[in-house]
Amino acid sequence: MFRRKLEEIGSAVYRTFCYPFVRMGIERRTKSILKPKSYLIRSSLRGRNYLGKNVYLKNTTLGFGSYINDNGNFTNTWIGNYTSIGTDVKAVLGSHPVHGHVAMHPAFYAKSGAMGFTYAKEDTFEEFRMVKGKEPYQIVIGNDVWIGNDVKIMQGVTIGDGAVVGAGAVVTKDIPPYSICAGVPARVKGYRFEPGEIEMLLALKWWDKEETFLKEHIQEFSDIGSFLKGEKERRQHETGNCSRGL
């Protein structure tokens, strides 16, 4: 107990007096904006990010240009490029045995004793679930995703590229790319574009392109038809150049 209290005091001192300077270094290195009381533990920012007040990231990767507004809380989460996350959005990790087990308290199924004590001699329930193929991440949020305020995202979930999650939703299952979802639990209400357009956007992966390209073609981003037409013309031009080279 004495050791735990010392660790708590040390952590408070570090966060109050030392971490503000660490935060300044992260801002300069990644060209990002980190508001007061935002805090990162073993997490990475890919550049041009924004973290609002009281944002907490642990074992999390935040893609280029993505931002999280005030009071966001993410652990073991991978977030793609140019994703927009509202205020009070939380990753919800861990579970309890509802069926089969007599007791739902972790003292009866987890030997770690994370809550201070345990009766279990072995783990008899899988408390934490990873996203298959994305281990050790428990939640994956794609590129160009918009998540509204007060959304809760359960472990094991993947939110596809270009998806919209309405304010107040509870995401319990995977969200398809470019879908518009809302509700408790979140359900698909529609899609942003036609199936063929979605297929082309997923193949193009514009969010991986250099900033020079995005700046040069910024006007096309206000209309899906213009963007896809421009991309088709660019590909035809590239194909023509390759043919002449042969």
PDB file of C-alpha atoms in Angstrom:
ATOM      1  CA  MET A   1       0.000   0.000   0.000  1.00  0.00           C
ATOM      2  CA  PHE A   2       2.836   2.404   0.900  1.00  0.00           C
ATOM      3  CA  ARG A   3       4.535   1.678  -2.427  1.00  0.00           C
ATOM      4  CA  ARG A   4       1.309   2.287  -4.325  1.00  0.00           C
ATOM      5  CA  LYS A   5       0.835   5.657  -2.629  1.00  0.00           C
ATOM      6  CA  LEU A   6       4.399   6.667  -3.497  1.00  0.00           C
ATOM      7  CA  GLU A   7       3.752   5.740  -7.125  1.00  0.00           C
ATOM      8  CA  GLU A   8       0.563   7.821  -7.126  1.00  0.00           C
ATOM      9  CA  ILE A   9       2.404  10.831  -5.705  1.00  0.00           C
ATOM     10  CA  GLY A  10       5.229  10.417  -8.212  1.00  0.00           C
ATOM     11  CA  SER A  11       2.757  10.199 -11.087  1.00  0.00           C
ATOM     12  CA  ALA A  12       0.939  13.347  -9.937  1.00  0.00           C
ATOM     13  CA  VAL A  13       4.211  15.283  -9.660  1.00  0.00           C
ATOM     14  CA  TYR A  14       5.330  14.133 -13.120  1.00  0.00           C
ATOM     15  CA  ARG A  15       2.031  15.039 -14.790  1.00  0.00           C
ATOM     16  CA  THR A  16       1.877  18.450 -13.100  1.00  0.00           C
ATOM     17  CA  PHE A  17       5.462  19.668 -13.367  1.00  0.00           C
ATOM     18  CA  CYS A  18       7.292  17.556 -15.958  1.00  0.00           C
ATOM     19  CA  TYR A  19       4.766  16.465 -18.555  1.00  0.00           C
ATOM     20  CA  PRO A  20       3.888  19.996 -19.791  1.00  0.00           C
ATOM     21  CA  PHE A  21       7.447  20.201 -21.154  1.00  0.00           C
ATOM     22  CA  VAL A  22       7.133  16.727 -22.690  1.00  0.00           C
ATOM     23  CA  ARG A  23       3.890  17.885 -24.320  1.00  0.00           C
ATOM     24  CA  MET A  24       5.653  20.908 -25.804  1.00  0.00           C
ATOM     25  CA  GLY A  25       8.259  18.614 -27.327  1.00  0.00           C
ATOM     26  CA  ILE A  26       5.588  16.387 -28.867  1.00  0.00           C
ATOM     27  CA  GLU A  27       3.826  19.432 -30.326  1.00  0.00           C
ATOM     28  CA  ARG A  28       7.010  20.713 -31.942  1.00  0.00           C
ATOM     29  CA  ARG A  29       8.106  17.307 -33.247  1.00  0.00           C
ATOM     30  CA  THR A  30       4.732  16.356 -34.764  1.00  0.00           C
ATOM     31  CA  LYS A  31       3.438  19.842 -35.686  1.00  0.00           C
ATOM     32  CA  SER A  32       0.432  19.165 -33.486  1.00  0.00           C
ATOM     33  CA  ILE A  33      -1.713  21.017 -30.941  1.00  0.00           C
ATOM     34  CA  LEU A  34      -2.092  19.406 -27.508  1.00  0.00           C
ATOM     35  CA  LYS A  35      -4.392  21.258 -25.142  1.00  0.00           C
ATOM     36  CA  PRO A  36      -3.788  21.418 -21.345  1.00  0.00           C
ATOM     37  CA  LYS A  37      -4.245  18.148 -19.437  1.00  0.00           C
ATOM     38  CA  SER A  38      -4.060  16.031 -22.589  1.00  0.00           C
ATOM     39  CA  TYR A  39      -1.873  13.031 -21.785  1.00  0.00           C
ATOM     40  CA  LEU A  40      -0.164  10.276 -23.776  1.00  0.00           C
ATOM     41  CA  ILE A  41       1.227   6.981 -22.475  1.00  0.00           C
ATOM     42  CA  ARG A  42       3.131   4.791 -24.961  1.00  0.00           C
ATOM     43  CA  SER A  43       1.175   6.388 -27.808  1.00  0.00           C
ATOM     44  CA  SER A  44       2.177   7.926 -31.124  1.00  0.00           C
ATOM     45  CA  LEU A  45       0.954  10.898 -33.145  1.00  0.00           C
ATOM     46  CA  ARG A  46       1.599  10.701 -36.905  1.00  0.00           C
ATOM     47  CA  GLY A  47       1.567  14.477 -37.392  1.00  0.00           C
ATOM     48  CA  ARG A  48      -0.698  17.560 -37.599  1.00  0.00           C
ATOM     49  CA  ASN A  49      -2.901  16.218 -34.827  1.00  0.00           C
ATOM     50  CA  TYR A  50      -5.114  18.011 -32.334  1.00  0.00           C
ATOM     51  CA  LEU A  51      -5.908  16.786 -28.816  1.00  0.00           C
ATOM     52  CA  GLY A  52      -8.461  18.718 -26.771  1.00  0.00           C
ATOM     53  CA  LYS A  53      -8.445  19.218 -23.010  1.00  0.00           C
ATOM     54  CA  ASN A  54      -8.355  16.084 -20.848  1.00  0.00           C
ATOM     55  CA  VAL A  55      -7.760  13.731 -23.772  1.00  0.00           C
ATOM     56  CA  TYR A  56      -6.112  10.511 -22.581  1.00  0.00           C
ATOM     57  CA  LEU A  57      -4.324   8.123 -24.954  1.00  0.00           C
ATOM     58  CA  LYS A  58      -2.664   4.887 -23.869  1.00  0.00           C
ATOM     59  CA  ASN A  59      -1.084   2.390 -26.282  1.00  0.00           C
ATOM     60  CA  THR A  60      -2.829   4.264 -29.085  1.00  0.00           C
ATOM     61  CA  THR A  61      -1.816   5.363 -32.584  1.00  0.00           C
ATOM     62  CA  LEU A  62      -3.393   8.540 -33.992  1.00  0.00           C
ATOM     63  CA  GLY A  63      -3.094   8.914 -37.763  1.00  0.00           C
ATOM     64  CA  PHE A  64      -1.949  11.971 -39.700  1.00  0.00           C
ATOM     65  CA  GLY A  65      -4.280  14.963 -39.468  1.00  0.00           C
ATOM     66  CA  SER A  66      -6.705  13.255 -37.096  1.00  0.00           C
ATOM     67  CA  TYR A  67      -8.090  15.027 -34.049  1.00  0.00           C
ATOM     68  CA  ILE A  68      -9.857  14.207 -30.781  1.00  0.00           C
ATOM     69  CA  ASN A  69     -11.894  16.846 -28.980  1.00  0.00           C
ATOM     70  CA  ASP A  70     -12.148  17.349 -25.199  1.00  0.00           C
ATOM     71  CA  ASN A  71     -12.410  14.428 -22.765  1.00  0.00           C
ATOM     72  CA  GLY A  72     -11.639  11.675 -25.274  1.00  0.00           C
ATOM     73  CA  ASN A  73     -10.312   8.460 -23.740  1.00  0.00           C
ATOM     74  CA  PHE A  74      -8.675   5.730 -25.827  1.00  0.00           C
ATOM     75  CA  THR A  75      -6.588   2.711 -24.851  1.00  0.00           C
ATOM     76  CA  ASN A  76      -5.228   0.046 -27.232  1.00  0.00           C
ATOM     77  CA  THR A  77      -6.795   1.854 -30.192  1.00  0.00           C
ATOM     78  CA  TRP A  78      -5.588   2.404 -33.775  1.00  0.00           C
ATOM     79  CA  ILE A  79      -6.989   5.505 -35.504  1.00  0.00           C
ATOM     80  CA  GLY A  80      -6.402   6.256 -39.189  1.00  0.00           C
ATOM     81  CA  ASN A  81      -5.627   9.479 -41.057  1.00  0.00           C
ATOM     82  CA  TYR A  82      -7.891  12.561 -41.220  1.00  0.00           C
ATOM     83  CA  THR A  83     -10.399  11.189 -38.714  1.00  0.00           C
ATOM     84  CA  SER A  84     -12.609  13.601 -36.741  1.00  0.00           C
ATOM     85  CA  ILE A  85     -13.623  12.639 -33.189  1.00  0.00           C
ATOM     86  CA  GLY A  86     -16.018  14.725 -31.094  1.00  0.00           C
ATOM     87  CA  THR A  87     -16.074  15.425 -27.360  1.00  0.00           C
ATOM     88  CA  ASP A  88     -16.529  12.784 -24.662  1.00  0.00           C
ATOM     89  CA  VAL A  89     -15.852   9.834 -26.975  1.00  0.00           C
ATOM     90  CA  LYS A  90     -14.639   6.763 -25.086  1.00  0.00           C
ATOM     91  CA  ALA A  91     -13.174   3.348 -25.843  1.00  0.00           C
ATOM     92  CA  VAL A  92     -14.885   0.756 -23.636  1.00  0.00           C
ATOM     93  CA  LEU A  93     -12.570  -2.167 -22.923  1.00  0.00           C
ATOM     94  CA  GLY A  94     -13.123  -5.349 -20.978  1.00  0.00           C
ATOM     95  CA  SER A  95     -16.145  -7.523 -20.360  1.00  0.00           C
ATOM     96  CA  HIS A  96     -17.763  -9.718 -17.695  1.00  0.00           C
ATOM     97  CA  PRO A  97     -19.226 -13.235 -17.981  1.00  0.00           C
ATOM     98  CA  VAL A  98     -23.001 -12.835 -18.217  1.00  0.00           C
ATOM     99  CA  HIS A  99     -23.847 -16.430 -19.129  1.00  0.00           C
ATOM    100  CA  GLY A 100     -22.443 -19.631 -17.640  1.00  0.00           C
ATOM    101  CA  HIS A 101     -20.380 -18.198 -14.798  1.00  0.00           C
ATOM    102  CA  VAL A 102     -22.157 -17.905 -11.451  1.00  0.00           C
ATOM    103  CA  ALA A 103     -20.394 -14.673 -10.435  1.00  0.00           C
ATOM    104  CA  MET A 104     -19.518 -11.706 -12.660  1.00  0.00           C
ATOM    105  CA  HIS A 105     -16.902 -10.146 -10.353  1.00  0.00           C
ATOM    106  CA  PRO A 106     -13.321 -10.596 -11.690  1.00  0.00           C
ATOM    107  CA  ALA A 107     -12.195 -12.116  -8.378  1.00  0.00           C
ATOM    108  CA  PHE A 108     -13.965 -15.285  -9.523  1.00  0.00           C
ATOM    109  CA  TYR A 109     -12.508 -15.626 -13.038  1.00  0.00           C
ATOM    110  CA  ALA A 110      -9.274 -13.577 -13.300  1.00  0.00           C
ATOM    111  CA  LYS A 111      -6.139 -14.557 -11.412  1.00  0.00           C
ATOM    112  CA  SER A 112      -4.480 -11.138 -11.868  1.00  0.00           C
ATOM    113  CA  GLY A 113      -6.219  -9.568  -8.874  1.00  0.00           C
ATOM    114  CA  ALA A 114      -6.422  -6.229 -10.684  1.00  0.00           C
ATOM    115  CA  MET A 115      -9.172  -5.021  -8.344  1.00  0.00           C
ATOM    116  CA  GLY A 116      -7.034  -5.718  -5.276  1.00  0.00           C
ATOM    117  CA  PHE A 117      -7.796  -9.395  -4.630  1.00  0.00           C
ATOM    118  CA  THR A 118      -8.819 -12.643  -6.344  1.00  0.00           C
ATOM    119  CA  TYR A 119      -9.994 -16.158  -5.534  1.00  0.00           C
ATOM    120  CA  ALA A 120      -9.250 -17.502  -9.015  1.00  0.00           C
ATOM    121  CA  LYS A 121      -6.235 -19.754  -9.522  1.00  0.00           C
ATOM    122  CA  GLU A 122      -6.540 -19.498 -13.312  1.00  0.00           C
ATOM    123  CA  ASP A 123      -8.269 -17.331 -15.902  1.00  0.00           C
ATOM    124  CA  THR A 124     -11.614 -18.855 -16.887  1.00  0.00           C
ATOM    125  CA  PHE A 125     -12.988 -15.988 -18.992  1.00  0.00           C
ATOM    126  CA  GLU A 126     -11.541 -13.869 -21.827  1.00  0.00           C
ATOM    127  CA  GLU A 127     -11.939 -10.386 -20.412  1.00  0.00           C
ATOM    128  CA  PHE A 128     -10.240  -8.476 -23.203  1.00  0.00           C
ATOM    129  CA  ARG A 129     -10.761  -9.006 -26.938  1.00  0.00           C
ATOM    130  CA  MET A 130      -8.389  -7.841 -29.689  1.00  0.00           C
ATOM    131  CA  VAL A 131      -9.243  -6.899 -33.272  1.00  0.00           C
ATOM    132  CA  LYS A 132      -8.226  -9.894 -35.362  1.00  0.00           C
ATOM    133  CA  GLY A 133      -5.193  -9.111 -37.499  1.00  0.00           C
ATOM    134  CA  LYS A 134      -4.585  -5.829 -35.647  1.00  0.00           C
ATOM    135  CA  GLU A 135      -3.237  -7.144 -32.346  1.00  0.00           C
ATOM    136  CA  PRO A 136      -2.528  -5.678 -29.797  1.00  0.00           C
ATOM    137  CA  TYR A 137      -5.241  -3.139 -30.683  1.00  0.00           C
ATOM    138  CA  GLN A 138      -8.695  -3.707 -29.211  1.00  0.00           C
ATOM    139  CA  ILE A 139     -10.426  -1.068 -31.346  1.00  0.00           C
ATOM    140  CA  VAL A 140      -9.683   0.031 -34.921  1.00  0.00           C
ATOM    141  CA  ILE A 141     -11.056   3.298 -36.334  1.00  0.00           C
ATOM    142  CA  GLY A 142     -10.426   3.849 -40.032  1.00  0.00           C
ATOM    143  CA  ASN A 143      -9.446   6.857 -42.131  1.00  0.00           C
ATOM    144  CA  ASP A 144     -11.712   9.873 -42.780  1.00  0.00           C
ATOM    145  CA  VAL A 145     -14.146   8.734 -40.068  1.00  0.00           C
ATOM    146  CA  TRP A 146     -16.439  11.206 -38.287  1.00  0.00           C
ATOM    147  CA  ILE A 147     -17.518  10.280 -34.761  1.00  0.00           C
ATOM    148  CA  GLY A 148     -20.009  12.558 -33.002  1.00  0.00           C
ATOM    149  CA  ASN A 149     -20.079  13.585 -29.342  1.00  0.00           C
ATOM    150  CA  ASP A 150     -20.667  11.146 -26.471  1.00  0.00           C
ATOM    151  CA  VAL A 151     -20.063   7.992 -28.493  1.00  0.00           C
ATOM    152  CA  LYS A 152     -18.977   4.777 -26.739  1.00  0.00           C
ATOM    153  CA  ILE A 153     -17.014   2.191 -28.736  1.00  0.00           C
ATOM    154  CA  MET A 154     -16.856  -1.356 -27.383  1.00  0.00           C
ATOM    155  CA  GLN A 155     -13.763  -3.561 -27.611  1.00  0.00           C
ATOM    156  CA  GLY A 156     -13.225  -5.764 -30.661  1.00  0.00           C
ATOM    157  CA  VAL A 157     -14.907  -3.262 -33.004  1.00  0.00           C
ATOM    158  CA  THR A 158     -13.639  -1.967 -36.358  1.00  0.00           C
ATOM    159  CA  ILE A 159     -15.107   1.255 -37.764  1.00  0.00           C
ATOM    160  CA  GLY A 160     -14.548   1.295 -41.522  1.00  0.00           C
ATOM    161  CA  ASP A 161     -12.990   4.064 -43.611  1.00  0.00           C
ATOM    162  CA  GLY A 162     -15.241   7.033 -44.329  1.00  0.00           C
ATOM    163  CA  ALA A 163     -17.932   6.012 -41.830  1.00  0.00           C
ATOM    164  CA  VAL A 164     -20.113   8.372 -39.772  1.00  0.00           C
ATOM    165  CA  VAL A 165     -21.168   7.551 -36.196  1.00  0.00           C
ATOM    166  CA  GLY A 166     -23.933   9.764 -34.819  1.00  0.00           C
ATOM    167  CA  ALA A 167     -23.758  11.491 -31.438  1.00  0.00           C
ATOM    168  CA  GLY A 168     -24.626   9.365 -28.424  1.00  0.00           C
ATOM    169  CA  ALA A 169     -24.257   6.046 -30.239  1.00  0.00           C
ATOM    170  CA  VAL A 170     -22.946   2.888 -28.599  1.00  0.00           C
ATOM    171  CA  VAL A 171     -20.914   0.922 -31.149  1.00  0.00           C
ATOM    172  CA  THR A 172     -21.051  -2.803 -30.347  1.00  0.00           C
ATOM    173  CA  LYS A 173     -20.351  -4.291 -33.797  1.00  0.00           C
ATOM    174  CA  ASP A 174     -18.194  -3.515 -36.840  1.00  0.00           C
ATOM    175  CA  ILE A 175     -19.272  -0.480 -38.871  1.00  0.00           C
ATOM    176  CA  PRO A 176     -19.041  -0.815 -42.700  1.00  0.00           C
ATOM    177  CA  PRO A 177     -16.956   1.688 -44.702  1.00  0.00           C
ATOM    178  CA  TYR A 178     -18.790   4.877 -45.704  1.00  0.00           C
ATOM    179  CA  SER A 179     -21.895   3.911 -43.732  1.00  0.00           C
ATOM    180  CA  ILE A 180     -23.915   6.350 -41.610  1.00  0.00           C
ATOM    181  CA  CYS A 181     -24.700   4.806 -38.231  1.00  0.00           C
ATOM    182  CA  ALA A 182     -26.559   5.945 -35.130  1.00  0.00           C
ATOM    183  CA  GLY A 183     -28.432   4.651 -32.108  1.00  0.00           C
ATOM    184  CA  VAL A 184     -28.025   2.347 -29.115  1.00  0.00           C
ATOM    185  CA  PRO A 185     -26.755  -0.033 -30.257  1.00  0.00           C
ATOM    186  CA  ALA A 186     -25.462   1.674 -33.411  1.00  0.00           C
ATOM    187  CA  ARG A 187     -27.144   0.522 -36.621  1.00  0.00           C
ATOM    188  CA  VAL A 188     -26.612   1.408 -40.279  1.00  0.00           C
ATOM    189  CA  LYS A 189     -29.046   4.123 -41.395  1.00  0.00           C
ATOM    190  CA  GLY A 190     -27.619   4.664 -44.870  1.00  0.00           C
ATOM    191  CA  TYR A 191     -24.450   5.249 -46.893  1.00  0.00           C
ATOM    192  CA  ARG A 192     -22.621   8.389 -47.924  1.00  0.00           C
ATOM    193  CA  PHE A 193     -22.136   7.378 -51.570  1.00  0.00           C
ATOM    194  CA  GLU A 194     -23.246   4.849 -54.170  1.00  0.00           C
ATOM    195  CA  PRO A 195     -21.660   1.345 -54.012  1.00  0.00           C
ATOM    196  CA  GLY A 196     -19.486   1.963 -57.077  1.00  0.00           C
ATOM    197  CA  GLU A 197     -18.211   5.258 -55.682  1.00  0.00           C
ATOM    198  CA  ILE A 198     -17.395   3.636 -52.337  1.00  0.00           C
ATOM    199  CA  GLU A 199     -15.477   0.879 -54.100  1.00  0.00           C
ATOM    200  CA  MET A 200     -13.405   3.436 -56.002  1.00  0.00           C
ATOM    201  CA  LEU A 201     -12.659   5.520 -52.896  1.00  0.00           C
ATOM    202  CA  LEU A 202     -11.513   2.467 -50.950  1.00  0.00           C
ATOM    203  CA  ALA A 203      -9.218   1.521 -53.822  1.00  0.00           C
ATOM    204  CA  LEU A 204      -7.823   5.063 -54.176  1.00  0.00           C
ATOM    205  CA  LYS A 205      -7.015   5.523 -50.455  1.00  0.00           C
ATOM    206  CA  TRP A 206      -6.699   9.300 -50.894  1.00  0.00           C
ATOM    207  CA  TRP A 207      -5.862   9.647 -47.177  1.00  0.00           C
ATOM    208  CA  ASP A 208      -2.467   8.072 -47.854  1.00  0.00           C
ATOM    209  CA  LYS A 209      -1.507  10.631 -50.502  1.00  0.00           C
ATOM    210  CA  GLU A 210       1.057  13.368 -49.908  1.00  0.00           C
ATOM    211  CA  GLU A 211      -0.058  16.808 -48.761  1.00  0.00           C
ATOM    212  CA  THR A 212       1.196  18.305 -52.032  1.00  0.00           C
ATOM    213  CA  PHE A 213      -1.378  16.243 -53.956  1.00  0.00           C
ATOM    214  CA  LEU A 214      -4.179  17.158 -51.549  1.00  0.00           C
ATOM    215  CA  LYS A 215      -3.389  20.872 -51.797  1.00  0.00           C
ATOM    216  CA  GLU A 216      -3.168  20.761 -55.583  1.00  0.00           C
ATOM    217  CA  HIS A 217      -6.563  19.060 -55.955  1.00  0.00           C
ATOM    218  CA  ILE A 218      -8.383  20.528 -52.947  1.00  0.00           C
ATOM    219  CA  GLN A 219     -11.248  21.923 -55.088  1.00  0.00           C
ATOM    220  CA  GLU A 220     -12.180  18.409 -56.224  1.00  0.00           C
ATOM    221  CA  PHE A 221     -12.825  17.337 -52.623  1.00  0.00           C
ATOM    222  CA  SER A 222     -16.063  19.353 -52.481  1.00  0.00           C
ATOM    223  CA  ASP A 223     -17.763  17.078 -55.028  1.00  0.00           C
ATOM    224  CA  ILE A 224     -17.481  13.283 -55.298  1.00  0.00           C
ATOM    225  CA  GLY A 225     -18.188  13.352 -59.042  1.00  0.00           C
ATOM    226  CA  SER A 226     -15.418  15.863 -59.755  1.00  0.00           C
ATOM    227  CA  PHE A 227     -12.969  13.975 -57.565  1.00  0.00           C
ATOM    228  CA  LEU A 228     -13.535  10.587 -59.197  1.00  0.00           C
ATOM    229  CA  LYS A 229     -13.554  12.144 -62.681  1.00  0.00           C
ATOM    230  CA  GLY A 230     -10.252  13.883 -61.963  1.00  0.00           C
ATOM    231  CA  GLU A 231      -8.717  10.679 -60.639  1.00  0.00           C
ATOM    232  CA  LYS A 232      -9.855   8.777 -63.738  1.00  0.00           C
ATOM    233  CA  GLU A 233      -8.269  11.395 -66.011  1.00  0.00           C
ATOM    234  CA  ARG A 234      -5.027  11.280 -64.037  1.00  0.00           C
ATOM    235  CA  ARG A 235      -4.863   7.511 -64.386  1.00  0.00           C
ATOM    236  CA  GLN A 236      -5.525   7.695 -68.123  1.00  0.00           C
ATOM    237  CA  HIS A 237      -2.763  10.285 -68.438  1.00  0.00           C
ATOM    238  CA  GLU A 238      -0.342   8.075 -66.506  1.00  0.00           C
ATOM    239  CA  THR A 239      -1.274   5.060 -68.650  1.00  0.00           C
ATOM    240  CA  GLY A 240      -0.680   7.087 -71.815  1.00  0.00           C
ATOM    241  CA  ASN A 241       2.754   8.204 -70.629  1.00  0.00           C
ATOM    242  CA  CYS A 242       3.717   4.620 -69.813  1.00  0.00           C
ATOM    243  CA  SER A 243       2.611   3.443 -73.275  1.00  0.00           C
ATOM    244  CA  ARG A 244       4.696   6.122 -75.015  1.00  0.00           C
ATOM    245  CA  GLY A 245       7.662   5.154 -72.871  1.00  0.00           C
ATOM    246  CA  LEU A 246       7.469   1.593 -74.176  1.00  0.00           C
TER     247      LEU A 246
END
